[in-house]
Short mmCIF file of C-alpha atoms and ligand atoms in Angstrom, two decimals:
data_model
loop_
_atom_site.label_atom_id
_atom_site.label_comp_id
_atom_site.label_asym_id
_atom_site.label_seq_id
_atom_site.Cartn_x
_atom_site.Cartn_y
_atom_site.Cartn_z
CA UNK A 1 0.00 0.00 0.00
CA UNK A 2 1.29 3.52 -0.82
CA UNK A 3 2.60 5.40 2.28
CA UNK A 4 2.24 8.79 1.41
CA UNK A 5 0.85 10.61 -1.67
CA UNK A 6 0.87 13.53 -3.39
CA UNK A 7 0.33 14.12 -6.94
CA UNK A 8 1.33 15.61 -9.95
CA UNK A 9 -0.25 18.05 -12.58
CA UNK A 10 -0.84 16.93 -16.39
CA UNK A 11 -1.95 20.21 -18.76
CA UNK A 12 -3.71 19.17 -22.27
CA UNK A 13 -2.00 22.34 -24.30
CA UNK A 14 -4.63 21.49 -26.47
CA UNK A 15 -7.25 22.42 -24.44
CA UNK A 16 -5.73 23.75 -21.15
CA UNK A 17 -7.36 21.27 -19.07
CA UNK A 18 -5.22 20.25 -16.37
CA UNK A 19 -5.38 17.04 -14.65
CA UNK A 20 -4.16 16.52 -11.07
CA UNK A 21 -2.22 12.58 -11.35
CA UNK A 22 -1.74 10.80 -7.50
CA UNK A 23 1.92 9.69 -7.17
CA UNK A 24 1.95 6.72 -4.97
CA UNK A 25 5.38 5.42 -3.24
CA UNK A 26 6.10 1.57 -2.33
CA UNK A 27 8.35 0.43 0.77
CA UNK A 28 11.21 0.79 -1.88
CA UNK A 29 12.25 1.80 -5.22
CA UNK A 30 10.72 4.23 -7.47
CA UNK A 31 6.88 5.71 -7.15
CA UNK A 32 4.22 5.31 -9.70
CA UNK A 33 2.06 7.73 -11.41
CA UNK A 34 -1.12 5.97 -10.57
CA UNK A 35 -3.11 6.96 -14.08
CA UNK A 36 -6.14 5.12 -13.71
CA UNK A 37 -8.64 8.20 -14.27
CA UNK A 38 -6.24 9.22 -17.15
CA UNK A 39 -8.80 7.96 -19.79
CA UNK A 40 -11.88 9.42 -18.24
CA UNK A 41 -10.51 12.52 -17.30
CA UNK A 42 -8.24 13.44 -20.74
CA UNK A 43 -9.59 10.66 -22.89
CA UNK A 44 -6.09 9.28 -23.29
CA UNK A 45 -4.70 6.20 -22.94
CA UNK A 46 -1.02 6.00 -21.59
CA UNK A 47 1.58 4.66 -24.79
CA UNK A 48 4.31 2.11 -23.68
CA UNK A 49 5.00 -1.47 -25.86
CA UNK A 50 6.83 -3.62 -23.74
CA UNK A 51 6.25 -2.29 -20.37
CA UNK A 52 9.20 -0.45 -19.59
CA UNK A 53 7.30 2.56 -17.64
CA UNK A 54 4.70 0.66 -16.48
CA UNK A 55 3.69 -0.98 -12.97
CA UNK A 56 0.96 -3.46 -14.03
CA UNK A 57 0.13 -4.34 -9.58
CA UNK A 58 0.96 -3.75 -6.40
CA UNK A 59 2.53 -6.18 -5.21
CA UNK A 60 4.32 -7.47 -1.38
CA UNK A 61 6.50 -10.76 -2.79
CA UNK A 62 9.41 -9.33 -4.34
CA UNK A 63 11.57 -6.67 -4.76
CA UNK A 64 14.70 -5.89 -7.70
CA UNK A 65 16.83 -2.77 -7.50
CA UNK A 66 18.36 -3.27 -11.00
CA UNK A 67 20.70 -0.26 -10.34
CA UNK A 68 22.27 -1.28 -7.26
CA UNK A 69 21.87 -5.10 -8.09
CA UNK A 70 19.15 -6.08 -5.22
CA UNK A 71 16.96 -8.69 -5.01
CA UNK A 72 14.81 -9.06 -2.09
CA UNK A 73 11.97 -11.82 -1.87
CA UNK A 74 9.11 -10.78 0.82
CA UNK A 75 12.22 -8.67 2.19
CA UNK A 76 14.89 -11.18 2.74
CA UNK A 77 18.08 -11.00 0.75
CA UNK A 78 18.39 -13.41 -1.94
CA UNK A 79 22.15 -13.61 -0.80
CA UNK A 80 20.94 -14.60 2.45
CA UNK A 81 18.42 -17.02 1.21
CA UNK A 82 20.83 -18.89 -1.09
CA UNK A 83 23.27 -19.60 1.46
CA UNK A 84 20.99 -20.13 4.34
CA UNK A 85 17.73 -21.59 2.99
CA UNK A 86 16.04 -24.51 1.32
CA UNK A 87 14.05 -24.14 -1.49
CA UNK A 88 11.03 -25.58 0.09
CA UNK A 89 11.29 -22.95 2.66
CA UNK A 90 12.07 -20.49 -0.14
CA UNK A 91 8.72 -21.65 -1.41
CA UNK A 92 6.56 -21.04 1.87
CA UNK A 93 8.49 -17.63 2.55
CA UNK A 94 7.46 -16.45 -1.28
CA UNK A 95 3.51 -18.12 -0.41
CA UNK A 96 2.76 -17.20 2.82
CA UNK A 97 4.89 -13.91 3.32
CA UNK A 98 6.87 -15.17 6.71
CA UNK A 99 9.62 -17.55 7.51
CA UNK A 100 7.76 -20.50 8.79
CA UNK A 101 8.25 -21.93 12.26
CA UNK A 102 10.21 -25.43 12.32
CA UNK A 103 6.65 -27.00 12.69
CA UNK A 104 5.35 -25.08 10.01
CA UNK A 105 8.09 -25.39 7.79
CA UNK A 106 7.36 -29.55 8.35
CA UNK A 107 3.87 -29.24 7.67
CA UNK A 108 4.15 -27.44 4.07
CA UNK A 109 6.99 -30.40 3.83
CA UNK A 110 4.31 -33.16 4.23
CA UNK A 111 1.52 -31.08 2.05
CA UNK A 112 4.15 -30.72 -1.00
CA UNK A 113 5.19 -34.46 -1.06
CA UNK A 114 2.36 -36.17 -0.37
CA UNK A 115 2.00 -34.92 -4.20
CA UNK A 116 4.89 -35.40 -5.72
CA UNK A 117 3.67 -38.62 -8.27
CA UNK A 118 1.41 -37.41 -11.01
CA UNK A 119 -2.22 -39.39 -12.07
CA UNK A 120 -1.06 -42.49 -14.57
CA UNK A 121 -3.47 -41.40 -17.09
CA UNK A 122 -0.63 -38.42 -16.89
CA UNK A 123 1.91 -40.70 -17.73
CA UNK A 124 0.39 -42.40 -20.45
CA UNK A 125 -0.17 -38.94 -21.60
CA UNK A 126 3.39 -38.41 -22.76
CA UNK A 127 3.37 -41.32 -25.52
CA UNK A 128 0.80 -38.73 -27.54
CA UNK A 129 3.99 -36.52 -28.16
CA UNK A 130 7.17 -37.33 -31.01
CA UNK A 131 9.77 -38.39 -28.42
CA UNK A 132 12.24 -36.07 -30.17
CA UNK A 133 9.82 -32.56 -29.51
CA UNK A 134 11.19 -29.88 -27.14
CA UNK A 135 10.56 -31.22 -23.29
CA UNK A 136 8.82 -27.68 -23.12
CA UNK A 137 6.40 -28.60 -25.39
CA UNK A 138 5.89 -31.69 -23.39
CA UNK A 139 5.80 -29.64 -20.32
CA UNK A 140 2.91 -27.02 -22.09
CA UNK A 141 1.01 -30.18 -22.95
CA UNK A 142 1.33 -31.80 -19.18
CA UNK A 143 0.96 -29.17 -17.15
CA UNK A 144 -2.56 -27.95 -19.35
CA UNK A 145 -3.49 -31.50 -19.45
CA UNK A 146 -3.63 -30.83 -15.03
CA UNK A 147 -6.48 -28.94 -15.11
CA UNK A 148 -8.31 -32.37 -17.11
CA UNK A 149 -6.52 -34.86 -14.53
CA UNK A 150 -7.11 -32.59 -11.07
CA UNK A 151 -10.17 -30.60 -12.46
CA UNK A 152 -11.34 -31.14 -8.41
CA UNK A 153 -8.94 -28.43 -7.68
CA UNK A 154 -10.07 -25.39 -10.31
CA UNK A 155 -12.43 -23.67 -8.91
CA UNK A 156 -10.61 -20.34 -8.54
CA UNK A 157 -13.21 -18.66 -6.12
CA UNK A 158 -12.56 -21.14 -3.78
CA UNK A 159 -9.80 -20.72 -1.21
CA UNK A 160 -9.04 -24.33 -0.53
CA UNK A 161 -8.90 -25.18 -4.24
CA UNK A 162 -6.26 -22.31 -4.65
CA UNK A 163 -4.30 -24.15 -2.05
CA UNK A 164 -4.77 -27.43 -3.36
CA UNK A 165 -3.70 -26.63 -6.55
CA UNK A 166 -0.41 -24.23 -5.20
CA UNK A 167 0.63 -27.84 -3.42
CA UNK A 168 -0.10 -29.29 -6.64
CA UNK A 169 1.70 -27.54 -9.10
CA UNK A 170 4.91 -27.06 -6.85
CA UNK A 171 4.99 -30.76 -5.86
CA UNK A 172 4.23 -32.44 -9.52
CA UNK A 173 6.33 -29.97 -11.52
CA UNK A 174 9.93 -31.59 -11.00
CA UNK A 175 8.18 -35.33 -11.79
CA UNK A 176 6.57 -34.02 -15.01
CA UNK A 177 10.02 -32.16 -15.87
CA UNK A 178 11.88 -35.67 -14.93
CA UNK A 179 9.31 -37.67 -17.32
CA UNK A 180 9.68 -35.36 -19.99
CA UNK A 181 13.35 -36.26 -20.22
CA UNK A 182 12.70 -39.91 -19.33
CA UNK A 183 10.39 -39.70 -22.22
CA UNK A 184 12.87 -38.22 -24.80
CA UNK A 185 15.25 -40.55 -23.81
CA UNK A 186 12.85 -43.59 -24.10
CA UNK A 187 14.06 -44.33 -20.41
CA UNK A 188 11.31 -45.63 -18.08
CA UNK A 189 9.91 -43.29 -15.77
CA UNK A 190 10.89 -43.23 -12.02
CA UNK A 191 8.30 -42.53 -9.05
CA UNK A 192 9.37 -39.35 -6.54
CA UNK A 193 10.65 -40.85 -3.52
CA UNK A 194 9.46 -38.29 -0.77
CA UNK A 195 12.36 -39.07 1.33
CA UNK A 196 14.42 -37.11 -0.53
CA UNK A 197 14.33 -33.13 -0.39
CA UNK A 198 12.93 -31.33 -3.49
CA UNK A 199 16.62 -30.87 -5.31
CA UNK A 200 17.74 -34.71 -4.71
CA UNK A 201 14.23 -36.08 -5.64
CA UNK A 202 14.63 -34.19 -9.08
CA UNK A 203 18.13 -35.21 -9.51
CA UNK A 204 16.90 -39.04 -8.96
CA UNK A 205 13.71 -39.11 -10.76
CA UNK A 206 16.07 -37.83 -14.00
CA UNK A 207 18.58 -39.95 -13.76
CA UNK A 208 18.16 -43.07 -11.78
CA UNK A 209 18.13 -46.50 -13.87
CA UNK A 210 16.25 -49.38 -12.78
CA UNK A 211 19.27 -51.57 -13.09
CA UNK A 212 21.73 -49.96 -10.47
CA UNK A 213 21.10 -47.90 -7.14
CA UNK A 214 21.36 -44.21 -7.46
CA UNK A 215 23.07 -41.94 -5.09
CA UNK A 216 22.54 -38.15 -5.20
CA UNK A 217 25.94 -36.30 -6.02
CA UNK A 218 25.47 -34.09 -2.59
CA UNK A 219 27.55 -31.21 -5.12
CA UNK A 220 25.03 -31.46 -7.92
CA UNK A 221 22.11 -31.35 -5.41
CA UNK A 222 23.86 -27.98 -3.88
CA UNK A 223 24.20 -26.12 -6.90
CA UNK A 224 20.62 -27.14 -8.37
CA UNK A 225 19.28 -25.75 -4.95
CA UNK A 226 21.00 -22.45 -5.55
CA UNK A 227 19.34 -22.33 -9.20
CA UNK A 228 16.05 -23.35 -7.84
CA UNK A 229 16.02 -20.24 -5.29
CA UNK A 230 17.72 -17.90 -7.82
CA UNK A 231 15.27 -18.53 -9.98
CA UNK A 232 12.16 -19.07 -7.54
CA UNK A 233 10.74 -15.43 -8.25
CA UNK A 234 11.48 -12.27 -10.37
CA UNK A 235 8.37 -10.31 -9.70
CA UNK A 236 6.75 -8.96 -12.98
CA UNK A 237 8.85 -10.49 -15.58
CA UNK A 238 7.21 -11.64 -18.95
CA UNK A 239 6.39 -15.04 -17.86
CA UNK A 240 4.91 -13.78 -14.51
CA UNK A 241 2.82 -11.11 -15.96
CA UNK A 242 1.33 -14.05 -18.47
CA UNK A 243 0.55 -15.65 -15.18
CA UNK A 244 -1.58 -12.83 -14.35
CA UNK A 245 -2.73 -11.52 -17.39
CA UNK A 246 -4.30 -15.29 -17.71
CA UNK A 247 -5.22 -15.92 -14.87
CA UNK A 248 -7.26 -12.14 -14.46
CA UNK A 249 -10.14 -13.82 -16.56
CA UNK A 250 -11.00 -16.15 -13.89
CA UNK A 251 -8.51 -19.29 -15.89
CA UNK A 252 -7.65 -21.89 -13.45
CA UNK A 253 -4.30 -22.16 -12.21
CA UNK A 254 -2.62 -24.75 -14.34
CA UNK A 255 -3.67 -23.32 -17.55
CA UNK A 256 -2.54 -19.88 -16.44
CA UNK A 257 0.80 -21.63 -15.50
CA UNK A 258 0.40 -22.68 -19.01
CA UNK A 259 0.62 -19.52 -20.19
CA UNK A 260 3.91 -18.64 -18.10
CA UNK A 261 5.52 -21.96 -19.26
CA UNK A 262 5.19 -20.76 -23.03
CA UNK A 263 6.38 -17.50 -22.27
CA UNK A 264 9.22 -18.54 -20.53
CA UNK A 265 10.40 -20.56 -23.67
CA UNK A 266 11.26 -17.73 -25.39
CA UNK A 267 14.80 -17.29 -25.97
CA UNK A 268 14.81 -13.47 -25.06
CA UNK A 269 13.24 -14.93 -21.73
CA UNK A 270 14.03 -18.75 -19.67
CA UNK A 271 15.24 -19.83 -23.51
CA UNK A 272 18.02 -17.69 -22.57
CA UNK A 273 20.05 -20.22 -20.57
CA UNK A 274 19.94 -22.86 -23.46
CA UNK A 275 21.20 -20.41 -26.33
CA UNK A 276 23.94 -19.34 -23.88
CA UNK A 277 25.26 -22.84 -24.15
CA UNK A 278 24.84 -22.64 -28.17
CA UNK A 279 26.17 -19.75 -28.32
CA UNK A 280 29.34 -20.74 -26.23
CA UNK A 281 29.48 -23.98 -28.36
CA UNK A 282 29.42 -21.91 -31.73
CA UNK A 283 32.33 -19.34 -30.76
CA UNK A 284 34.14 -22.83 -30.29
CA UNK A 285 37.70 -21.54 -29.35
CA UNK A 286 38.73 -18.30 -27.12
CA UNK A 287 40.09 -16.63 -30.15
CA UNK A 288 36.95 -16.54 -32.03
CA UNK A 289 35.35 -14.62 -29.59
CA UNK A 290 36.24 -11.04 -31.02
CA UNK A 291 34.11 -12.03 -34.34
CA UNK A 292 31.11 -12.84 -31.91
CA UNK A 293 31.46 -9.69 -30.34
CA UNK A 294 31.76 -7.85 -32.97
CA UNK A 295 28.60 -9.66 -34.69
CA UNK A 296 26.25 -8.27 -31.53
CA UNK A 297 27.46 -4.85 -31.60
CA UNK A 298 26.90 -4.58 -35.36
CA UNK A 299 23.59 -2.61 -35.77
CA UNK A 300 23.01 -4.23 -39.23
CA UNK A 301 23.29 -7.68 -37.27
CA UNK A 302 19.95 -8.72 -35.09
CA UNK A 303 22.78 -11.30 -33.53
CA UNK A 304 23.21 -10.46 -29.78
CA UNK A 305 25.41 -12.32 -27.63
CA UNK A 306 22.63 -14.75 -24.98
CA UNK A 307 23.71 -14.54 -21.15
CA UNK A 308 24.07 -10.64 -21.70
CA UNK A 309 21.64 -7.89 -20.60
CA UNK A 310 18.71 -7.98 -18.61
CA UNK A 311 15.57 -5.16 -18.77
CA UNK A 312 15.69 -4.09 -14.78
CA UNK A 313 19.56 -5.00 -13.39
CA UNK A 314 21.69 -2.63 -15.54
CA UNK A 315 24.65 -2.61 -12.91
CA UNK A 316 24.68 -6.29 -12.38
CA UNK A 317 22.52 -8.89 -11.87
CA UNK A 318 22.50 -10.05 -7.84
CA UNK A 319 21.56 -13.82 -8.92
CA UNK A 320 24.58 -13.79 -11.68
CA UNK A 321 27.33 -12.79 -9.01
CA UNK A 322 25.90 -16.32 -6.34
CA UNK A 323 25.86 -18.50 -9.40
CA UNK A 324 29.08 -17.40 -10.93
CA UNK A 325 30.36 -19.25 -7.64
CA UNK A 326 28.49 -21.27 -7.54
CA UNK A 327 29.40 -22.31 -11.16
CA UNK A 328 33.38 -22.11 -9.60
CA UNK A 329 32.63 -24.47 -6.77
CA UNK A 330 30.83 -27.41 -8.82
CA UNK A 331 33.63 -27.28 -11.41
CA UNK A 332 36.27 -27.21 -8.80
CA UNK A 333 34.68 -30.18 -6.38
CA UNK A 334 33.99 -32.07 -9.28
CA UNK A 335 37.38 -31.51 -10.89
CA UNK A 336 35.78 -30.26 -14.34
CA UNK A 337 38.01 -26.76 -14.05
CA UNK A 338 38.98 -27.38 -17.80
CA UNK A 339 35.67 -27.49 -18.94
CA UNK A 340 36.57 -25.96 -22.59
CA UNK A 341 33.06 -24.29 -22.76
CA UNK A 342 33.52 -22.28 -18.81
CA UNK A 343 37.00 -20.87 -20.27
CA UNK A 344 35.07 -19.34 -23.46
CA UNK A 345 32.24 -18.01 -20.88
CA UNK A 346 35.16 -16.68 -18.46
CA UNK A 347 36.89 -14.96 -21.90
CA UNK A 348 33.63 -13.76 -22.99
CA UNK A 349 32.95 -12.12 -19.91
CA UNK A 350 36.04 -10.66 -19.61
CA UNK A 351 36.19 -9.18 -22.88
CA UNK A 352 32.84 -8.41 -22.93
CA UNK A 353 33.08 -6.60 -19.83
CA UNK A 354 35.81 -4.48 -21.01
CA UNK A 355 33.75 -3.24 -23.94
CA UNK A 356 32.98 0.21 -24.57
CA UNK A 357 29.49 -1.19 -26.19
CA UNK A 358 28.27 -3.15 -23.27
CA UNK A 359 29.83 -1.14 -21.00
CA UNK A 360 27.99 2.18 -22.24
CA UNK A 361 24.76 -0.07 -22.61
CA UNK A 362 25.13 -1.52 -19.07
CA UNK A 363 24.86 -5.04 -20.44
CA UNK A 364 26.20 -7.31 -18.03
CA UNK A 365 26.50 -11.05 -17.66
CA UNK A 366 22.97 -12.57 -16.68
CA UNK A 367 21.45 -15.61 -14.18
CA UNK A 368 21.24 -16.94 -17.47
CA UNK A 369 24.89 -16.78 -18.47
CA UNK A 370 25.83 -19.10 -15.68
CA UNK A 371 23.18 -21.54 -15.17
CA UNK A 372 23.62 -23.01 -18.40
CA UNK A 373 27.32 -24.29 -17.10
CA UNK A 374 26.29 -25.56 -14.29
CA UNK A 375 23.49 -27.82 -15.11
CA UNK A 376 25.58 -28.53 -18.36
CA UNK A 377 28.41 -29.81 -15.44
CA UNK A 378 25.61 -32.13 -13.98
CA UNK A 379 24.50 -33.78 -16.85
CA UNK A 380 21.57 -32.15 -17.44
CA UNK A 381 20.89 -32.05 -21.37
CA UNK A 382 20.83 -28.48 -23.00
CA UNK A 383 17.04 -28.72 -23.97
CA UNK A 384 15.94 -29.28 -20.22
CA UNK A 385 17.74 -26.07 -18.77
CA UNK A 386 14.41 -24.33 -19.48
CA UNK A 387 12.67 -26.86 -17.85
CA UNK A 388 14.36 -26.50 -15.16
CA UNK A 389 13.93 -22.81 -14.91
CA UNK A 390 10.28 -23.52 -15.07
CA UNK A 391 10.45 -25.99 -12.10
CA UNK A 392 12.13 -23.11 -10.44
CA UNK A 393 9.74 -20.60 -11.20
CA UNK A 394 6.06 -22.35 -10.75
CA UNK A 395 6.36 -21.06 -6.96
CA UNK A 396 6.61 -17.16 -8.27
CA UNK A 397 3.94 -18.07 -10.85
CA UNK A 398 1.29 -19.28 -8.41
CA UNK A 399 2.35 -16.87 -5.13
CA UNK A 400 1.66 -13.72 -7.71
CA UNK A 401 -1.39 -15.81 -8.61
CA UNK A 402 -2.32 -16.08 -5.50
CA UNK A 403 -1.80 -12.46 -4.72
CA UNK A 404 -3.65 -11.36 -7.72
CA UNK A 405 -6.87 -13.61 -6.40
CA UNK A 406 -6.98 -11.77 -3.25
CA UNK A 407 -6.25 -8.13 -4.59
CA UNK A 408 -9.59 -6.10 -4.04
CA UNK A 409 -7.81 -3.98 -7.01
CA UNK A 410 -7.48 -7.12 -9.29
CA UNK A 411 -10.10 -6.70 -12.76
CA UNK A 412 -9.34 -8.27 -15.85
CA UNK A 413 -6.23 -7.23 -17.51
CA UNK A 414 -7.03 -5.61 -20.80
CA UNK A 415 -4.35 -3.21 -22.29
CA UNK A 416 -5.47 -0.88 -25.51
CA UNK A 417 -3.79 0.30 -28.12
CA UNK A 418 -3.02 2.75 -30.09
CA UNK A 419 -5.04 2.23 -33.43
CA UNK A 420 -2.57 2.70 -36.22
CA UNK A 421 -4.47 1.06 -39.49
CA UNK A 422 -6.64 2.20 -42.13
CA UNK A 423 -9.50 5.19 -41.48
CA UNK A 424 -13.13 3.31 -41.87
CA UNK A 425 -13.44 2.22 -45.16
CA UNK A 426 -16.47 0.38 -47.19
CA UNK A 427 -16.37 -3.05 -48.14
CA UNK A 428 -15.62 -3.80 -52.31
CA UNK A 429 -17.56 -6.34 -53.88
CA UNK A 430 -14.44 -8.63 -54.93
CA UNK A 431 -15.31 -7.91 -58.94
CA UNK A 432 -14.98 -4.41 -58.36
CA UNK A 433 -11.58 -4.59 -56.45
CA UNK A 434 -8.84 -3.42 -58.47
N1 LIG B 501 23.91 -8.45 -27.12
C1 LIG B 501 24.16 -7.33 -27.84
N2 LIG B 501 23.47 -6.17 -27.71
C2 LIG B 501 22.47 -6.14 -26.80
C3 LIG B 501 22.17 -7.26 -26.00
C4 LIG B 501 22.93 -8.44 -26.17
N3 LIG B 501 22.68 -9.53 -25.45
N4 LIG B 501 21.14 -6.94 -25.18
C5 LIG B 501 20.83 -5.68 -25.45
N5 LIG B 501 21.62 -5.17 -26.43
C6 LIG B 501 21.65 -3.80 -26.95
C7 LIG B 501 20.47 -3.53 -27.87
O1 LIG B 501 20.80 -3.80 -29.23
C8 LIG B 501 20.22 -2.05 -27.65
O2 LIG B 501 21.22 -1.33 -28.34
P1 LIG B 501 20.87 0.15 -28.95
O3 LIG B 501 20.54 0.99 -27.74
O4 LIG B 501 22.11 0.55 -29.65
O5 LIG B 501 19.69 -0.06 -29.85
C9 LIG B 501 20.49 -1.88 -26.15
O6 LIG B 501 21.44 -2.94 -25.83
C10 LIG B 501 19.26 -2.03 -25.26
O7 LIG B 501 18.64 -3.27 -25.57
P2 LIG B 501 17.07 -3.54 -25.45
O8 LIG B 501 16.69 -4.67 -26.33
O9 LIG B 501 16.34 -2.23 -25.63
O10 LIG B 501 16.97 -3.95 -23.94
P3 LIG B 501 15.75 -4.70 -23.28
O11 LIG B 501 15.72 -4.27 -21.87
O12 LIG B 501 14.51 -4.53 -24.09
O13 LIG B 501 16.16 -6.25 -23.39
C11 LIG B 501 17.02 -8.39 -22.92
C12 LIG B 501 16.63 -7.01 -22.36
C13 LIG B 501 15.82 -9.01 -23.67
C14 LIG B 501 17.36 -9.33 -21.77
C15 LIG B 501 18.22 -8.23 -23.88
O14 LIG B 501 19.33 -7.67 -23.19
C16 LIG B 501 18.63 -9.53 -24.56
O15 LIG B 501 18.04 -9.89 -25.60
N6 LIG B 501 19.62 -10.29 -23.97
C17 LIG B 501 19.99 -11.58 -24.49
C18 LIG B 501 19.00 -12.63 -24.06
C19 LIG B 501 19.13 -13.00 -22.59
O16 LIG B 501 20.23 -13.22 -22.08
N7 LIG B 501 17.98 -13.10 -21.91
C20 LIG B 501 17.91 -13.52 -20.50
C21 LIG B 501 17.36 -12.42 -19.66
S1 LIG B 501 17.47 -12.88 -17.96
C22 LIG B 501 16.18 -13.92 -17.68
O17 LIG B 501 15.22 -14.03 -18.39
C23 LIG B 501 16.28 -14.79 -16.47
#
């Protein structure tokens, strides 16, 4: 809720009329014009593609200072978080707005595995798609298909549903990301075992064979935590605000996390982490890297190098510094320093860094840039990074979601436009068109 207010003036030189606009101010960061009565007042809409002046909510989860490289989630350092919490706990603190209690913290334990497996019919879904498609596409396809399989769990309007559903979606997400690769693989798939925590039952479900035991690498299932928080909420990033924009008409849950997943695929987006690795692959050798540069700063060139640049953190990104060592520690433990694709990264960011270009347009290694290397390091194939973002980021999806349900403000989202196309014009009979 705003703590203060005061307002500014707007004058229409067209007409004189002045209009008086409420500034409202957050806990941090910068205010908001708050130009709801614009429209009925001036009978003008507001102009601005992609968001980049807009606040779309209010919202308490989380908080980004892109300047100064801050990322808070209900208030907490994500610094603090990654080296101190669990993601489960991560995912209660994002829900519910506190730390929990020990007994809390146990409960919301029990509530998330107790539905980790998916519905069989779910299983049997997967042999509808080419084994050889994206596993994001299976992952669209899945996580729609929930609102078919747990259809008990959609009614929006009611509170227990919501919760029912939040449990669902958090605890089902890393088994349907598992099967999809189990599925492109043509392995068989592998039940959750709820003994394990969240990162360790992922890490078995993908790669455990039915011929040999399995132990979790304790290093892998460290530096898969850290992703998971990193990546656990960003507040109103593109996938997010499909979320809500979705999920405004009344859409249950899962197909508004539907809408997030497909968002998130886009390279400019969660794709990001996947063409980093390509892109790393393509440069090939150290030395090629000046053509690659050169290639994204040319303005007659839509190439752009992946892992650089991010919309809000134009100083550095909080999440990139905490996986950068993380990145360090899993190659080091696991004795993969010479990794031929981290010492093109490291070059790239050095020279990239030192670059009057990206240096002018504050373009910066991303989460993005890193992650790639690490899950690369754990044997985690390129075309699952995504997924794995989107495991990551379901618990950001449905806290904003469940936010947005309980916001008196909330209405349907419904942006306009400015008409740009041809004046009113009568219909031709098609033998009279020219
Ligand atoms: N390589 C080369 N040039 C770039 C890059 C890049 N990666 N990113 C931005 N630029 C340039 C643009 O060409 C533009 O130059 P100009 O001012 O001379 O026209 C300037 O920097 C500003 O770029 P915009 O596209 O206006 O910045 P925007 O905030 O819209 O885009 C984005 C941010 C999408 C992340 C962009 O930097 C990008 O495409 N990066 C590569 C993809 C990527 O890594 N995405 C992951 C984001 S993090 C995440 O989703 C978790």
């Amino acid at each position: 809720m705003a703590e203060k207010q005061n307002t500014v003036t707007i004058t229409d030189n067209r007409s004189g009329k002045k209009v008086d606009i409420p500034i409202q101010h957050g806990t941090h960061g910068s205010g908001v014009f708050d130009v709801r009565k614009m429209y009925s007042e001036l009978g003008m809409f507001t102009y601005d593609p992609g968001f980049v002046s807009t606040a779309t909510c209010s919202s308490y989860i989380t908080y980004i200072d892109g300047d100064e490289g801050i990322l808070l989630y209900r208030g907490y350092p994500i610094e603090q978080l990654a080296e101190k919490s669990s993601y489960i706990e991560v995912c209660y603190l994002l829900l519910n707005g506190h730390l929990p209690s020990a007994a809390q913290l146990e409960t919301f334990r029990c509530n998330i595995t107790c539905h980790t497996m998916v519905h069989e019919g779910m299983r049997r879904f997967y042999s509808g798609f080419r084994h050889d498609a994206h596993p994001m596409a299976f992952m669209l396809g899945c996580v729609g298909a929930m609102s078919s399989f747990y259809h008990d769990s959609t009614d929006v309007t009611n509170p227990r549903h919501r919760e029912i559903s939040a449990h669902r979606l958090i605890a089902k997400m890393p088994t349907l990301a598992a099967d999809s690769y189990r599925y492109s693989m043509g392995l068989p798939f592998n039940f959750p075992k709820n003994k394990l925590d969240y990162s360790d039952n992922f890490l078995y479900m993908m790669f455990a064979l039915p011929t040999d035991d399995y132990e979790v690498n304790p290093v892998h299932a460290k530096a898969l935590r850290t992703i998971l928080i990193l990546h656990a909420d960003h507040e109103q990033n593109a996938s997010t605000s499909s979320v809500r924009l979705a999920s405004s008409s009344g859409a249950n849950p899962f197909a508004s996390v539907c809408a997030g997943i497909a968002s998130l695929w886009g390279p400019a987006h969660g794709g990001a982490n996947e063409a980093v690795i390509k892109t790393l692959e393509e440069i090939g050798e150290a030395k090629n890297i000046p053509k690659f540069v050169a290639r994204a700063k040319d303005k007659d060139d839509p190439y752009r190098l992946m892992g650089f640049g991010h919309r809000i953190y134009k100083n550095f990104d909080p999440r990139a510094t905490l996986i950068r060592d993380a990145c360090h520690e899993l190659l080091n433990d696991l004795g993969e320093q010479q990794d031929p694709l981290f010492e093109i990264a490291l070059e790239l960011e050095r020279i990239a860094l030192e670059d009057d270009y990206f240096k002018e347009r504050k373009l910066y290694p991303n989460v993005d840039f890193y992650s790639g290397i690490i899950l690369r390091a754990m044997g985690i194939p390129i075309n699952m990074f995504t997924v794995v973002f989107a495991m990551a980021r379901t618990v950001g999806w449905i806290a904003q979601w469940m936010e947005m349900m309980d916001d008196p403000e909330q209405r349907i989202g419904r942006p306009r436009q400015l008409y740009v196309g041809p004046a009113t014009r009568d219909y031709v009979p098609i033998d009279e068109r020219e």
